[in-house]
Short mmCIF file of C-alpha atoms in Angstrom, two decimals:
data_model
loop_
_atom_site.label_atom_id
_atom_site.label_comp_id
_atom_site.label_asym_id
_atom_site.label_seq_id
_atom_site.Cartn_x
_atom_site.Cartn_y
_atom_site.Cartn_z
CA MET A 239 34.00 -7.42 -4.34
CA GLY A 240 35.44 -9.34 -1.52
CA LEU A 241 38.22 -7.84 0.87
CA LEU A 242 40.92 -10.28 -0.30
CA ARG A 243 40.01 -9.26 -3.97
CA GLN A 244 40.30 -5.54 -3.35
CA GLN A 245 43.65 -6.33 -1.53
CA LYS A 246 44.79 -8.12 -4.54
CA SER A 247 43.82 -5.48 -6.99
CA PHE A 248 45.19 -2.51 -4.95
CA LEU A 249 48.75 -4.63 -4.79
CA LYS A 250 48.71 -5.16 -8.36
CA LYS A 251 47.79 -1.44 -9.08
CA MET A 252 50.68 -0.50 -7.05
CA GLU A 253 53.21 -3.10 -8.57
CA ILE A 254 51.97 -1.22 -11.73
CA LEU A 255 52.23 2.08 -10.55
CA GLU A 256 56.10 1.46 -9.04
CA THR A 257 56.94 -0.23 -12.39
CA VAL A 258 55.96 2.59 -14.62
CA GLU A 259 57.80 5.14 -12.20
CA LYS A 260 60.86 2.91 -12.47
CA LEU A 261 60.75 2.58 -16.33
CA VAL A 262 59.96 6.54 -16.81
CA LEU A 263 62.93 7.21 -14.73
CA GLU A 264 65.27 4.70 -16.49
CA ASN A 265 64.25 5.75 -19.89
CA ASN A 266 63.90 9.38 -19.05
CA GLN A 267 60.55 9.66 -21.16
CA GLU A 268 56.97 8.15 -20.89
CA VAL A 269 56.47 4.70 -21.47
CA ALA A 270 54.19 2.91 -23.77
CA ILE A 271 51.72 0.38 -22.32
CA HIS A 272 53.26 -2.57 -24.38
CA GLU A 273 56.61 -1.70 -22.69
CA LEU A 274 55.17 -1.80 -19.22
CA ALA A 275 53.24 -5.11 -19.79
CA ALA A 276 56.70 -6.42 -21.16
CA ALA A 277 58.52 -5.32 -17.94
CA LEU A 278 55.58 -6.77 -15.66
CA ASP A 279 55.22 -9.61 -17.63
CA MET A 280 51.44 -9.43 -17.82
CA ALA A 281 48.86 -8.69 -20.74
CA LYS A 282 47.78 -5.02 -21.61
CA GLY A 283 44.39 -6.11 -20.86
CA THR A 284 45.64 -6.81 -17.05
CA ILE A 285 46.82 -3.27 -16.96
CA TYR A 286 43.82 -1.79 -18.46
CA LYS A 287 41.52 -3.66 -15.70
CA SER A 288 43.27 -1.18 -13.07
CA PHE A 289 43.79 1.87 -15.49
CA SER A 290 41.23 3.08 -18.30
CA SER A 291 43.89 4.77 -20.20
CA LYS A 292 47.84 5.79 -20.36
CA ASN A 293 46.50 9.25 -18.94
CA HIS A 294 44.69 7.38 -15.97
CA LEU A 295 48.01 5.77 -15.37
CA TYR A 296 50.02 8.64 -15.28
CA LEU A 297 47.50 10.84 -13.19
CA GLU A 298 47.21 7.95 -10.58
CA LEU A 299 51.20 8.10 -10.70
CA LEU A 300 51.31 11.94 -10.21
CA ILE A 301 48.90 11.52 -7.41
CA LEU A 302 51.12 9.15 -5.54
CA ASN A 303 53.74 11.51 -6.06
CA GLU A 304 51.97 14.52 -4.51
CA LYS A 305 50.81 11.79 -1.49
CA ARG A 306 54.74 11.75 -0.83
CA LEU A 307 54.97 15.56 -0.59
CA LEU A 308 52.00 15.73 1.66
CA ASP A 309 53.54 13.39 3.87
CA PHE A 310 56.48 15.44 3.96
CA ALA A 311 54.57 18.49 4.66
CA ILE A 312 52.81 16.46 7.69
CA ASN A 313 56.37 15.36 9.08
CA TYR A 314 57.84 18.38 8.95
CA LYS A 315 55.35 20.75 9.77
CA LYS A 316 57.11 22.14 12.84
CA ASP A 317 60.60 22.93 11.40
CA ILE A 318 60.56 25.25 8.11
CA GLU A 319 64.17 24.42 7.39
CA GLN A 320 63.58 20.64 7.38
CA SER A 321 60.27 21.03 5.29
CA VAL A 322 61.84 22.91 2.76
CA THR A 323 65.14 21.00 2.66
CA THR A 324 63.08 17.74 2.59
CA TYR A 325 60.76 19.32 -0.30
CA MET A 326 63.64 20.42 -2.46
CA LEU A 327 65.81 17.69 -2.08
CA TYR A 328 63.25 15.11 -2.98
CA HIS A 329 62.79 16.94 -6.36
CA MET A 330 66.54 18.01 -7.12
CA ARG A 331 67.97 14.12 -6.37
CA GLU A 332 65.67 12.82 -9.01
CA SER A 333 65.50 15.96 -11.12
CA ASN A 334 64.79 13.72 -14.02
CA ARG A 335 61.39 12.91 -12.26
CA THR A 336 60.60 16.13 -11.04
CA VAL A 337 60.94 17.45 -15.05
CA LEU A 338 59.32 14.53 -16.53
CA PHE A 339 56.33 14.53 -13.82
CA HIS A 340 55.68 18.28 -14.54
CA ALA A 341 56.01 17.71 -18.61
CA ILE A 342 53.24 14.77 -17.99
CA GLU A 343 50.86 16.80 -15.92
CA GLU A 344 51.20 19.58 -18.34
CA ARG A 345 50.44 17.47 -21.14
CA ILE A 346 47.53 15.67 -19.55
CA THR A 347 46.11 18.76 -18.28
CA ASN A 348 46.00 20.36 -21.58
CA THR A 349 44.32 17.11 -23.30
CA GLU A 350 42.62 15.09 -20.75
CA THR A 351 38.87 15.86 -20.21
CA LYS A 352 37.47 12.35 -18.79
CA LEU A 353 39.45 12.20 -15.64
CA GLN A 354 37.91 15.25 -13.62
CA LYS A 355 37.82 13.10 -10.27
CA LEU A 356 41.34 12.13 -10.58
CA PHE A 357 42.38 15.79 -11.13
CA GLU A 358 40.13 16.77 -8.36
CA GLU A 359 42.29 14.36 -6.20
CA LEU A 360 45.49 15.73 -7.09
CA TYR A 361 44.77 19.42 -6.64
CA GLY A 362 43.15 18.57 -3.53
CA ILE A 363 46.19 16.74 -1.97
CA ARG A 364 47.91 19.73 -2.98
CA GLU A 365 45.62 21.96 -1.22
CA GLN A 366 46.06 19.81 1.73
CA ARG A 367 49.76 20.18 1.70
CA ILE A 368 49.41 23.89 1.78
CA MET A 369 46.98 23.82 4.64
CA GLU A 370 49.51 21.51 6.60
CA LEU A 371 52.36 24.21 5.91
CA LYS A 372 50.22 27.35 6.15
CA GLU A 373 50.91 28.16 9.91
CA LEU A 374 54.58 27.19 9.70
CA VAL A 375 55.43 29.17 6.36
CA SER A 376 53.50 32.13 7.93
CA GLU A 377 55.55 32.17 11.10
CA HIS A 378 58.65 32.08 8.87
CA LEU A 379 57.19 34.95 6.77
CA SER A 380 56.34 36.84 9.96
CA ALA A 381 60.06 36.40 11.30
CA TYR A 382 61.51 38.25 8.03
CA GLU A 383 58.59 40.77 8.29
CA SER A 384 57.51 39.90 4.85
CA HIS A 385 54.24 40.66 3.22
CA ILE A 386 54.39 37.89 0.59
CA SER A 387 51.53 35.21 1.20
CA VAL A 388 51.70 31.59 1.89
CA ARG A 389 50.88 30.69 -1.26
CA ASP A 390 53.31 32.69 -3.24
CA TYR A 391 56.03 31.95 -0.96
CA LEU A 392 55.37 28.21 -1.54
CA SER A 393 55.37 29.09 -5.28
CA TYR A 394 58.72 30.57 -5.06
CA VAL A 395 59.99 27.62 -3.57
CA TRP A 396 58.32 25.51 -6.29
CA THR A 397 59.88 27.93 -8.70
CA ILE A 398 63.52 27.74 -7.49
CA THR A 399 63.34 23.81 -7.05
CA TYR A 400 62.05 23.33 -10.71
CA GLY A 401 64.58 25.56 -12.29
CA ALA A 402 67.15 23.62 -10.25
CA SER A 403 65.89 20.37 -11.41
CA LEU A 404 65.78 21.66 -14.92
CA LEU A 405 69.59 22.49 -14.47
CA LEU A 406 70.49 19.42 -12.76
CA SER A 407 68.65 17.15 -15.51
CA SER A 408 70.47 19.19 -18.70
CA THR A 409 72.94 17.08 -20.20
CA TYR A 410 75.40 20.08 -20.42
CA TYR A 411 75.22 20.26 -16.66
CA GLN A 412 76.11 16.44 -16.21
CA LYS A 413 78.56 16.82 -18.51
CA SER A 414 80.47 19.79 -17.46
CA VAL A 415 79.59 21.43 -14.13
CA GLY A 416 80.71 20.33 -10.51
CA ASP A 417 79.54 19.07 -7.28
CA ARG A 418 75.69 18.68 -7.17
CA THR A 419 75.63 18.96 -3.45
CA ASP A 420 76.89 22.41 -3.49
CA LEU A 421 74.54 23.60 -5.97
CA MET A 422 71.67 21.92 -4.02
CA SER A 423 72.46 23.51 -0.93
CA PHE A 424 72.82 26.88 -2.39
CA TYR A 425 69.34 26.75 -3.86
CA ILE A 426 67.79 25.61 -0.31
CA LYS A 427 69.57 28.60 1.19
CA GLN A 428 67.96 30.95 -1.31
CA ALA A 429 64.62 29.36 -0.78
CA LEU A 430 64.66 29.90 2.82
CA ARG A 431 65.59 33.49 2.44
CA VAL A 432 62.24 35.54 2.09
#
């Protein structure tokens, strides 16, 4: 495959991923391939040239999302407060994305058996993110004389973040509870405590 053809293929794949993410967020649910094709004004077969299945498409979307999180870890690996804040705000500001992507990953993990290389890539990126933050988190934990492991601390941050995202995306919260900014700040402060 020539370089120009590879570039066109990559750009088409990115267009499909960006569109499916936009549709998932707008609809607050997974999108059927025919809906995606209509939004892109392309044939379903064109989508299947880039992605072998709907699960393949969603797994690539999860990988793209995980790469964004890895970029945060790399960019803020010298400042624990900035690192945790950026990570948590990314999830909480688009809480529907966080909840939906988690549900999609759980569904795919429990049903998909043919995409092992993509799962390995996804988990490899997560592991790389942990390694990028290892020294920073270790110093933070030492400063608090905490004996929790780096991996457990990052799991703790994820737990707070995911719980906050569930609340922030709930219909009840959106209709009846106050300022999101104060609540998000509270969760971030909680996560930074050890």
